[in-house]
């Protein structure tokens, strides 16, 4: 299903900034060491960001069963008459997930902007 | 309960779904329209559609039932089903959209450039899809039994009929609109009766749960192997969401990778909002419908509450609203699943015999009929548990495939296939044992009941080990594929020539 890509026709622009950007995308297209390193830097940045989010989830939500088992005061605490485990799992988990998702979206877009800046400046 | 109110509710939801679905009839003419709504859906509509499709019988009925039966430990189900979207967001959302794949099978072919990997992925899509579809049909049977006293097979048959009609007439375009509508319908139907219940509960002197019952329901980690079971459930739900066939197909309807991320963020918000409600139903059930625990019919707590708490016309109104919402849940999830399963069957398994839209129609009939027979043949497992088994298989197969495929150039076709076979084989065996009624005691029983904690690492390690052993078999275009998956769309780079629309 993956055929050889058709020959690409490229229109040269006079604008210098634009031309350097084309040069960098050429590096990527022809899979030079520099082109591959550029793409790898983007992939690594996004992967690091993803791992940070996963670690935060693991250390908060993921640590709850351990906390319930080994810190009895967490399992038995009440806030406003509601047992703490019910409050954490029945309500607070959802805003936490939403905030983490929002943080990820903002920073993932920032990583992409950095990648595009790299293409422009190199 | 008033039979007329129940029948009216179910008929109204089915008709509304069909009418909205009919809007899509004129626009879905070509096969690609049929599958993915021509990629013209905006993030908020798409987030509603994804949530509408995702909130199944397990969410609408099953969570409240499990909370009623098992207390706080059951809250991990809805938390996991929401957190699954966060994991999907950070590892999969944008790259999957950028891949241009319609289905998980398309993704396998794009990344691995292997026809065999595609076929293994297709078979797993069918297995996971049918496992997920089964509890929907059973939930429908349970609902009609509770509402109007019909035999259990009737509900499944009604859902099968309505879903086939929608899918065959409208395809995905209509389904996107239908699904977005279904989210808000389900949310409203679950929210409104809560006001009636809380009003009654206050009038009743606000009885506390502890009057009725025991500390092991209020406190976490009960029963033998609770720690293992909880973590295994967390793994299955957090990692399995990305491997559900009807979820993945929705990402193609985003305009680009960025929109896919924003859509997923919307889903996190909508699911969090919805899942506040089933917990309340479970707690109220513990106070007012405790006899369901004794009779083992906890799955019907949402539908039974109106009759237990209210009287006369308000009870009928509450039951009608909830019956309608439950039916909306079966219809939306089932139609999304049927579209995905039928897509894969018609493309890969019927290929060569029948083609195009005709193959899709044949496949739809086949998928629905097989599931209906299985639904009648098996039963007895709580709805939310049955759905969670599909998550365990998805987490043990497509999670490692997507994670390694998107982030590691070293994944090779033999590695991927070996991992899919090991993860799929182990988890599916455990699931089949559970569905067949096996309930072991001790560690063996726990490992079979919640297999994800050992089958996910097994699949992941197999994929990595076999890939490392076969470095020469890396797909020739893997570097270009990585560019395609990760470079933002507006960067003008060569993304390779793979086009799922042309391979169709």
Coordinates of C-alpha atoms in Angstrom, one line a residue, chain A residues 1-3 5 8 10 25 28-29 31 36 39-40 42-43 46-47 50 53-54 57 61-62 64-66 68-70 83 85-86 89-91 93-94 97-98 100-102 104-105 108-109 112 115-116 119, chain B residues 67 71-72 75-76 78-79 82-83 86 89-91 98 109 113 217-218 220-221 227 230-231 238 258 261-262 265 268-269 272 275-276 283 407 409 477 479-480 483 486 488 490-494 497-498 503:
Chain A
X1 CA 0.0 0.0 0.0
X2 CA 3.0 2.4 0.5
X3 CA 4.0 3.3 -3.0
X5 CA 6.2 9.0 -3.4
X8 CA 7.7 16.6 -5.8
X10 CA 8.7 22.9 -5.5
X25 CA 12.1 20.7 5.3
X28 CA 13.6 16.2 6.7
X29 CA 12.3 15.0 3.3
X31 CA 16.1 12.0 5.6
X36 CA 16.1 13.1 11.4
X39 CA 12.1 15.3 14.0
X40 CA 13.6 13.2 16.9
X42 CA 10.1 17.0 18.6
X43 CA 9.2 13.4 19.3
X46 CA 6.4 15.3 23.3
X47 CA 7.2 11.9 24.8
X50 CA 3.5 12.6 28.1
X53 CA 1.7 13.6 32.9
X54 CA 1.6 9.8 33.4
X57 CA -1.3 10.4 37.5
X61 CA -4.6 8.7 41.5
X62 CA -2.3 5.7 41.2
X64 CA -4.6 6.1 46.3
X65 CA -5.0 2.4 46.8
X66 CA -1.7 2.3 48.6
X68 CA -6.0 3.7 51.6
X69 CA -4.2 0.5 52.7
X70 CA -1.2 1.9 54.5
X83 CA -15.7 9.8 53.7
X85 CA -12.1 8.0 49.7
X86 CA -15.6 8.7 48.3
X89 CA -12.8 9.0 43.7
X90 CA -16.4 10.2 43.3
X91 CA -15.6 13.8 42.6
X93 CA -10.5 12.7 40.4
X94 CA -12.4 14.3 37.5
X97 CA -7.8 14.7 35.1
X98 CA -9.3 17.7 33.3
X100 CA -3.8 17.6 33.6
X101 CA -5.3 17.3 30.1
X102 CA -5.4 21.0 29.7
X104 CA -0.8 18.7 28.3
X105 CA -2.6 20.4 25.4
X108 CA 2.2 20.0 23.4
X109 CA 1.2 22.9 21.2
X112 CA 5.2 22.1 18.2
X115 CA 9.8 22.8 16.4
X116 CA 8.5 25.2 13.8
X119 CA 12.8 24.9 11.2
Chain B
X67 CA -21.5 1.1 43.7
X71 CA -19.2 0.6 47.6
X72 CA -16.3 2.8 47.1
X75 CA -15.7 4.1 41.8
X76 CA -12.5 3.0 40.1
X78 CA -15.8 5.4 36.1
X79 CA -12.5 7.0 37.2
X82 CA -12.3 8.8 32.2
X83 CA -8.6 8.6 32.9
X86 CA -6.1 11.3 29.5
X89 CA -4.6 12.2 24.9
X90 CA -1.0 12.2 25.9
X91 CA 0.2 9.2 23.8
X98 CA -2.1 12.7 11.7
X109 CA -0.7 -1.3 8.1
X113 CA 3.8 -1.8 6.2
X217 CA -19.1 -0.9 51.9
X218 CA -18.0 2.6 53.0
X220 CA -12.0 1.0 50.4
X221 CA -10.1 -2.3 49.5
X227 CA -5.0 -4.5 46.1
X230 CA -7.8 -2.7 42.0
X231 CA -4.5 -2.1 40.3
X238 CA -6.5 3.5 31.9
X258 CA -4.5 19.9 17.3
X261 CA -6.2 17.0 21.3
X262 CA -8.8 19.7 22.0
X265 CA -9.9 17.5 26.4
X268 CA -12.5 14.6 29.7
X269 CA -14.8 17.4 30.8
X272 CA -16.3 13.9 34.4
X275 CA -19.9 10.3 36.1
X276 CA -20.8 12.4 39.1
X283 CA -25.7 5.5 47.2
X407 CA 7.0 6.5 19.9
X409 CA 11.1 3.4 15.5
X477 CA 9.5 3.9 5.4
X479 CA 11.4 7.4 9.4
X480 CA 8.9 9.1 7.0
X483 CA 7.4 12.5 10.4
X486 CA 4.4 13.9 14.7
X488 CA 2.1 19.5 12.7
X490 CA 0.9 23.0 8.4
X491 CA 4.6 22.1 8.1
X492 CA 5.2 21.3 4.5
X493 CA 7.0 18.0 4.6
X494 CA 6.8 14.7 2.8
X497 CA 2.0 8.3 0.2
X498 CA -0.3 6.1 2.4
X503 CA -6.7 1.5 -0.4

